[in-house]
Amino acid sequence: MALALAAVLPVAGCGKEGSPPVKGPAPGTLPVYRVDTAFSLPQSPTWARAHRRGHLVVGAKEDQPYLGEKDPATGTYSGFDIEIARMTAASLGFDPAGISFRTIASANRETALQNGQIDYYVGTYTINDNRKKLVGFAGPYYIAGQSLLVRTDEDDIHGPQDLDGRKVCSAAGSTPYQRMEKEYPKAVLVSYDTYSICVDNLLTYQVDAVTTDDTILMGYAAKVPDLLKLAGKPFSKEPYGIGVPRSDNALRFALDDAIEAHERDGDWKKAYDATLGLSGVPAPRPPAVDRYPAG
Ligand code: GLU
């Protein structure tokens, strides 16, 4: 995307009236999170290590508009997932401004959590039973659905059933990739590490569609609405969780508490409105947290 979208962005970016800012949320619209300085969780090895280090290391995405986006000029991350990371960090006693974000691609999340590269992960990470064998999940904090992104000049794709013999791009290791492979074997599946590379390929006619969560695709479409559109309706449920090391149930439950607290105090909605809400969908009611038992 750095290349192709950069080429088209000046058009979208220099201000159709009411168009979202290209470089992240408008100043002053984000919540300010109160750091719970009395918080302590010595029974969590991850928390204890971060506490000794003095800051959290959080895995995220850097190329997903309104969700997890890194400003190449400043290195600053912004978006709804980033706000979820920041609000939960404050509840765990860490200064959100001190979080060190690491970009981790979809296929590498489990390994990053397993070998301690990151303390937790917030980046459009679908909770499912397969992944629960490898990592733990706090949440869900949002529910997305798999969808399709096509060029505005495409009239023949209205859902996954129209993809037979067409080239479809998704990220390696993602649930949308796995669903296409299993349920729509006649589509010609192409994969890259990131969705932004898929979008580049779509804009340059190398593929016919990009498939992943509607949240992610709406962000790309909102940046170049003259060139890209969503096709059809979402065809899966993708509950987003915060990924944690599998055995660290103390951290997982503390993050569940933090998510619930910020849903109650209005931070969740304020953060949504200032980020993901900019791609056009009003804030839904947040889903109930699923505090599944340790084991
Ligand atoms: N939510 C899906 C997943 O976790 C797709 C988005 C992503 O790859 O991060 O696989």
Tab-separated table of C-alpha atoms and ligand atoms in Angstrom:
chain	number	residue	atom	x	y	z
A	1	MET	CA	0.000	0.000	0.000
A	2	ALA	CA	2.889	2.330	0.717
A	3	LEU	CA	3.323	2.601	-3.043
A	4	ALA	CA	-0.014	2.236	-4.768
A	5	LEU	CA	-2.129	3.938	-2.139
A	6	ALA	CA	0.484	6.634	-1.730
A	7	ALA	CA	0.017	7.363	-5.414
A	8	VAL	CA	-3.732	7.786	-5.070
A	9	LEU	CA	-3.926	9.144	-1.537
A	10	PRO	CA	-3.219	12.785	-2.307
A	11	VAL	CA	-6.631	12.831	-4.004
A	12	ALA	CA	-8.434	11.194	-1.090
A	13	GLY	CA	-6.341	12.880	1.566
A	14	CYS	CA	-6.473	16.516	0.674
A	15	GLY	CA	-9.784	17.022	2.068
A	16	LYS	CA	-13.067	16.181	0.525
A	17	GLU	CA	-15.225	17.814	3.139
A	18	GLY	CA	-15.809	15.510	6.097
A	19	SER	CA	-13.289	12.981	4.860
A	20	PRO	CA	-11.355	11.238	7.628
A	21	PRO	CA	-7.824	12.352	8.450
A	22	VAL	CA	-5.189	10.262	6.731
A	23	LYS	CA	-2.784	10.320	9.665
A	24	GLY	CA	-4.984	8.989	12.459
A	25	PRO	CA	-7.685	10.278	14.790
A	26	ALA	CA	-8.433	14.001	15.027
A	27	PRO	CA	-6.610	15.579	17.983
A	28	GLY	CA	-8.658	15.793	21.154
A	29	THR	CA	-11.179	13.119	20.161
A	30	LEU	CA	-9.493	10.180	21.910
A	31	PRO	CA	-10.230	9.274	25.531
A	32	VAL	CA	-7.579	9.961	28.179
A	33	TYR	CA	-7.011	6.805	30.222
A	34	ARG	CA	-6.316	7.001	33.951
A	35	VAL	CA	-3.363	4.822	34.917
A	36	ASP	CA	-4.237	2.559	37.862
A	37	THR	CA	-0.966	3.055	39.736
A	38	ALA	CA	-2.101	0.814	42.625
A	39	PHE	CA	-2.596	-2.170	40.301
A	40	SER	CA	-0.407	-5.214	40.884
A	41	LEU	CA	-0.488	-8.740	39.391
A	42	PRO	CA	2.587	-10.640	40.582
A	43	GLN	CA	0.926	-14.005	39.811
A	44	SER	CA	1.131	-13.158	36.074
A	45	PRO	CA	4.660	-13.870	34.792
A	46	THR	CA	4.013	-11.606	31.793
A	47	TRP	CA	2.866	-8.698	33.971
A	48	ALA	CA	5.772	-9.179	36.388
A	49	ARG	CA	8.297	-9.124	33.541
A	50	ALA	CA	6.741	-5.979	32.015
A	51	HIS	CA	6.710	-4.365	35.447
A	52	ARG	CA	10.444	-5.007	35.869
A	53	ARG	CA	11.043	-3.692	32.343
A	54	GLY	CA	8.986	-0.586	33.120
A	55	HIS	CA	6.717	-0.704	30.084
A	56	LEU	CA	4.529	-3.029	28.019
A	57	VAL	CA	5.464	-4.507	24.655
A	58	VAL	CA	2.307	-4.999	22.580
A	59	GLY	CA	1.972	-6.682	19.184
A	60	ALA	CA	-0.202	-4.943	16.596
A	61	LYS	CA	-0.817	-4.298	12.900
A	62	GLU	CA	0.579	-1.236	11.168
A	63	ASP	CA	-1.254	-1.160	7.829
A	64	GLN	CA	-4.925	-1.476	8.781
A	65	PRO	CA	-6.648	1.935	8.568
A	66	TYR	CA	-8.645	2.957	11.685
A	67	LEU	CA	-7.601	-0.278	13.462
A	68	GLY	CA	-3.822	-0.412	13.674
A	69	GLU	CA	-1.892	2.050	11.583
A	70	LYS	CA	1.659	3.339	11.900
A	71	ASP	CA	2.501	6.848	10.760
A	72	PRO	CA	5.674	6.316	8.741
A	73	ALA	CA	6.936	9.821	9.570
A	74	THR	CA	6.641	9.618	13.367
A	75	GLY	CA	6.410	5.862	14.056
A	76	THR	CA	3.216	6.521	16.055
A	77	TYR	CA	0.528	3.822	16.028
A	78	SER	CA	-3.165	4.711	15.987
A	79	GLY	CA	-6.556	3.058	15.548
A	80	PHE	CA	-9.215	1.183	17.489
A	81	ASP	CA	-6.999	-1.814	18.298
A	82	ILE	CA	-4.273	0.548	19.462
A	83	GLU	CA	-6.799	2.274	21.769
A	84	ILE	CA	-7.833	-1.129	23.169
A	85	ALA	CA	-4.149	-1.756	23.911
A	86	ARG	CA	-3.756	1.664	25.531
A	87	MET	CA	-6.907	1.537	27.703
A	88	THR	CA	-6.095	-1.960	28.987
A	89	ALA	CA	-2.470	-0.968	29.638
A	90	ALA	CA	-3.669	1.879	31.867
A	91	SER	CA	-5.825	-0.565	33.848
A	92	LEU	CA	-2.782	-2.826	34.351
A	93	GLY	CA	-0.830	0.098	35.818
A	94	PHE	CA	1.234	1.008	32.738
A	95	ASP	CA	1.487	4.403	31.071
A	96	PRO	CA	-0.198	3.967	27.658
A	97	ALA	CA	2.254	6.486	26.187
A	98	GLY	CA	5.092	4.150	27.156
A	99	ILE	CA	3.814	1.107	25.233
A	100	SER	CA	6.327	-0.211	22.766
A	101	PHE	CA	4.316	-1.476	19.767
A	102	ARG	CA	5.709	-4.232	17.534
A	103	THR	CA	4.200	-4.991	14.162
A	104	ILE	CA	3.420	-8.706	13.873
A	105	ALA	CA	1.760	-10.235	10.783
A	106	SER	CA	-1.251	-12.559	11.051
A	107	ALA	CA	0.788	-15.734	10.516
A	108	ASN	CA	3.301	-14.884	13.269
A	109	ARG	CA	1.053	-13.982	16.214
A	110	GLU	CA	1.043	-17.327	18.009
A	111	THR	CA	4.836	-17.678	17.803
A	112	ALA	CA	5.385	-14.110	18.999
A	113	LEU	CA	3.248	-14.817	22.085
A	114	GLN	CA	4.804	-18.227	22.653
A	115	ASN	CA	8.393	-17.038	22.636
A	116	GLY	CA	7.797	-13.913	24.711
A	117	GLN	CA	8.492	-11.372	21.939
A	118	ILE	CA	5.406	-9.448	23.081
A	119	ASP	CA	3.361	-9.248	26.291
A	120	TYR	CA	0.036	-9.240	24.499
A	121	TYR	CA	-1.395	-8.751	21.008
A	122	VAL	CA	-4.178	-6.456	19.815
A	123	GLY	CA	-4.750	-6.615	16.057
A	124	THR	CA	-7.991	-7.927	14.508
A	125	TYR	CA	-7.218	-11.267	16.134
A	126	THR	CA	-10.121	-13.721	15.840
A	127	ILE	CA	-10.780	-15.925	18.863
A	128	ASN	CA	-11.234	-19.574	17.872
A	129	ASP	CA	-10.700	-23.052	19.320
A	130	ASN	CA	-7.690	-23.893	17.152
A	131	ARG	CA	-5.828	-20.803	18.254
A	132	LYS	CA	-6.871	-21.380	21.869
A	133	LYS	CA	-4.671	-24.478	21.818
A	134	LEU	CA	-1.678	-22.170	21.320
A	135	VAL	CA	-2.560	-18.858	23.004
A	136	GLY	CA	-5.125	-17.360	25.392
A	137	PHE	CA	-7.726	-14.709	24.493
A	138	ALA	CA	-9.243	-11.951	26.585
A	139	GLY	CA	-12.451	-10.491	25.179
A	140	PRO	CA	-14.091	-10.418	22.711
A	141	TYR	CA	-14.067	-6.619	22.485
A	142	TYR	CA	-15.625	-6.404	18.992
A	143	ILE	CA	-17.237	-8.725	16.419
A	144	ALA	CA	-16.327	-8.355	12.742
A	145	GLY	CA	-17.327	-10.486	9.741
A	146	GLN	CA	-15.472	-11.744	6.675
A	147	SER	CA	-16.256	-9.743	3.565
A	148	LEU	CA	-14.954	-8.894	0.081
A	149	LEU	CA	-13.235	-5.828	-1.334
A	150	VAL	CA	-13.323	-5.231	-5.091
A	151	ARG	CA	-12.599	-2.363	-7.502
A	152	THR	CA	-15.477	-0.003	-8.183
A	153	ASP	CA	-15.343	-1.143	-11.851
A	154	GLU	CA	-16.192	-4.731	-10.791
A	155	ASP	CA	-19.852	-5.696	-11.298
A	156	ASP	CA	-19.780	-9.494	-11.154
A	157	ILE	CA	-18.718	-10.215	-7.573
A	158	HIS	CA	-21.494	-10.031	-4.970
A	159	GLY	CA	-20.366	-12.714	-2.544
A	160	PRO	CA	-17.923	-15.595	-2.124
A	161	GLN	CA	-20.077	-17.763	-4.433
A	162	ASP	CA	-19.039	-15.525	-7.364
A	163	LEU	CA	-15.320	-16.176	-6.953
A	164	ASP	CA	-14.962	-19.436	-8.912
A	165	GLY	CA	-11.921	-19.068	-11.184
A	166	ARG	CA	-11.274	-15.522	-9.924
A	167	LYS	CA	-8.142	-14.443	-8.077
A	168	VAL	CA	-8.703	-13.652	-4.402
A	169	CYS	CA	-6.050	-12.340	-2.038
A	170	SER	CA	-5.837	-12.699	1.743
A	171	ALA	CA	-3.189	-12.769	4.468
A	172	ALA	CA	-1.370	-16.002	5.212
A	173	GLY	CA	-2.399	-17.572	8.520
A	174	SER	CA	-5.693	-15.664	8.725
A	175	THR	CA	-9.139	-17.137	9.328
A	176	PRO	CA	-10.510	-15.581	6.081
A	177	TYR	CA	-7.734	-17.322	4.129
A	178	GLN	CA	-8.555	-20.639	5.822
A	179	ARG	CA	-12.291	-20.231	5.183
A	180	MET	CA	-11.763	-19.519	1.460
A	181	GLU	CA	-9.464	-22.501	1.123
A	182	LYS	CA	-11.930	-24.850	2.783
A	183	GLU	CA	-15.340	-23.580	1.691
A	184	TYR	CA	-14.631	-21.982	-1.711
A	185	PRO	CA	-11.976	-24.258	-3.265
A	186	LYS	CA	-12.779	-23.069	-6.808
A	187	ALA	CA	-11.521	-19.559	-6.088
A	188	VAL	CA	-7.877	-18.959	-7.018
A	189	LEU	CA	-6.353	-18.050	-3.674
A	190	VAL	CA	-3.297	-15.811	-3.413
A	191	SER	CA	-1.645	-14.939	-0.103
A	192	TYR	CA	0.749	-12.320	1.236
A	193	ASP	CA	1.891	-11.361	4.725
A	194	THR	CA	-0.384	-8.331	4.872
A	195	TYR	CA	-3.683	-7.081	3.475
A	196	SER	CA	-2.123	-3.850	2.221
A	197	ILE	CA	-0.077	-5.872	-0.294
A	198	CYS	CA	-3.326	-7.557	-1.362
A	199	VAL	CA	-4.885	-4.116	-1.841
A	200	ASP	CA	-1.934	-3.030	-4.005
A	201	ASN	CA	-2.522	-6.127	-6.114
A	202	LEU	CA	-6.221	-5.309	-6.400
A	203	LEU	CA	-5.567	-1.722	-7.491
A	204	THR	CA	-3.124	-2.927	-10.152
A	205	TYR	CA	-5.456	-5.648	-11.495
A	206	GLN	CA	-3.267	-8.544	-10.311
A	207	VAL	CA	-6.195	-9.971	-8.304
A	208	ASP	CA	-9.991	-9.591	-8.515
A	209	ALA	CA	-10.847	-9.342	-4.827
A	210	VAL	CA	-9.372	-9.098	-1.343
A	211	THR	CA	-11.022	-11.024	1.463
A	212	THR	CA	-10.784	-10.433	5.194
A	213	ASP	CA	-12.819	-8.778	7.962
A	214	ASP	CA	-15.262	-6.034	6.960
A	215	THR	CA	-13.608	-3.690	9.485
A	216	ILE	CA	-10.259	-3.895	7.683
A	217	LEU	CA	-11.735	-3.675	4.194
A	218	MET	CA	-13.917	-0.665	5.067
A	219	GLY	CA	-10.774	1.176	6.124
A	220	TYR	CA	-9.104	0.623	2.749
A	221	ALA	CA	-12.305	1.513	0.877
A	222	ALA	CA	-12.772	4.693	2.918
A	223	LYS	CA	-9.307	5.899	1.886
A	224	VAL	CA	-9.980	5.549	-1.859
A	225	PRO	CA	-13.772	5.370	-2.274
A	226	ASP	CA	-13.529	6.153	-5.986
A	227	LEU	CA	-11.467	3.015	-6.580
A	228	LEU	CA	-12.550	0.404	-4.034
A	229	LYS	CA	-15.833	-0.873	-2.610
A	230	LEU	CA	-17.105	-3.710	-0.429
A	231	ALA	CA	-19.122	-6.408	-2.197
A	232	GLY	CA	-21.996	-8.349	-0.647
A	233	LYS	CA	-22.618	-9.076	3.014
A	234	PRO	CA	-20.299	-10.397	5.744
A	235	PHE	CA	-20.263	-14.218	5.722
A	236	SER	CA	-18.628	-15.138	9.045
A	237	LYS	CA	-18.322	-14.012	12.646
A	238	GLU	CA	-14.852	-12.854	13.727
A	239	PRO	CA	-14.818	-12.072	17.464
A	240	TYR	CA	-11.721	-10.008	18.250
A	241	GLY	CA	-9.692	-10.951	21.304
A	242	ILE	CA	-6.526	-9.775	22.991
A	243	GLY	CA	-3.970	-12.550	22.530
A	244	VAL	CA	-1.953	-13.521	25.629
A	245	PRO	CA	0.525	-16.317	26.405
A	246	ARG	CA	-1.588	-19.454	26.792
A	247	SER	CA	-0.767	-20.314	30.387
A	248	ASP	CA	-1.061	-16.754	31.738
A	249	ASN	CA	-4.655	-16.886	32.933
A	250	ALA	CA	-4.061	-14.159	35.510
A	251	LEU	CA	-3.195	-11.724	32.709
A	252	ARG	CA	-6.134	-12.913	30.603
A	253	PHE	CA	-8.679	-12.357	33.410
A	254	ALA	CA	-7.171	-8.968	34.276
A	255	LEU	CA	-7.559	-7.933	30.613
A	256	ASP	CA	-11.174	-9.207	30.657
A	257	ASP	CA	-11.788	-6.976	33.701
A	258	ALA	CA	-10.130	-4.032	31.941
A	259	ILE	CA	-12.203	-4.439	28.768
A	260	GLU	CA	-15.424	-4.578	30.796
A	261	ALA	CA	-14.460	-1.553	32.878
A	262	HIS	CA	-13.744	0.569	29.784
A	263	GLU	CA	-16.965	-0.550	28.118
A	264	ARG	CA	-18.848	0.597	31.230
A	265	ASP	CA	-17.086	3.950	31.646
A	266	GLY	CA	-17.611	5.046	28.015
A	267	ASP	CA	-13.971	4.843	26.885
A	268	TRP	CA	-14.693	1.964	24.492
A	269	LYS	CA	-17.376	3.944	22.652
A	270	LYS	CA	-15.376	7.161	22.618
A	271	ALA	CA	-12.365	5.298	21.224
A	272	TYR	CA	-14.513	3.565	18.591
A	273	ASP	CA	-16.109	6.847	17.478
A	274	ALA	CA	-12.691	8.487	17.087
A	275	THR	CA	-11.192	5.588	15.077
A	276	LEU	CA	-13.108	2.713	13.484
A	277	GLY	CA	-16.301	4.788	13.478
A	278	LEU	CA	-14.648	7.020	10.843
A	279	SER	CA	-15.067	4.273	8.261
A	280	GLY	CA	-18.806	4.805	8.456
A	281	VAL	CA	-20.439	2.311	10.839
A	282	PRO	CA	-21.921	3.695	14.091
A	283	ALA	CA	-20.704	2.078	17.327
A	284	PRO	CA	-22.474	-1.226	18.032
A	285	ARG	CA	-23.065	-2.477	21.565
A	286	PRO	CA	-19.868	-4.206	22.625
A	287	PRO	CA	-20.146	-8.017	22.823
A	288	ALA	CA	-20.146	-9.830	26.178
A	289	VAL	CA	-16.702	-10.876	27.379
A	290	ASP	CA	-16.225	-14.660	27.370
A	291	ARG	CA	-14.270	-15.474	30.522
A	292	TYR	CA	-13.635	-19.117	29.662
A	293	PRO	CA	-12.112	-21.285	32.405
A	294	ALA	CA	-8.388	-21.893	32.760
A	295	GLY	CA	-7.190	-25.201	31.378
B	1	GLU	N1	-9.668	-11.649	12.079
B	1	GLU	C1	-9.022	-12.486	11.140
B	1	GLU	C2	-7.889	-13.303	11.752
B	1	GLU	O1	-7.594	-13.175	12.883
B	1	GLU	C3	-8.522	-11.715	9.938
B	1	GLU	C4	-7.736	-10.481	10.249
B	1	GLU	C5	-6.272	-10.731	10.503
B	1	GLU	O2	-5.644	-11.487	9.744
B	1	GLU	O3	-5.766	-10.130	11.441
B	1	GLU	O4	-7.291	-14.117	11.114
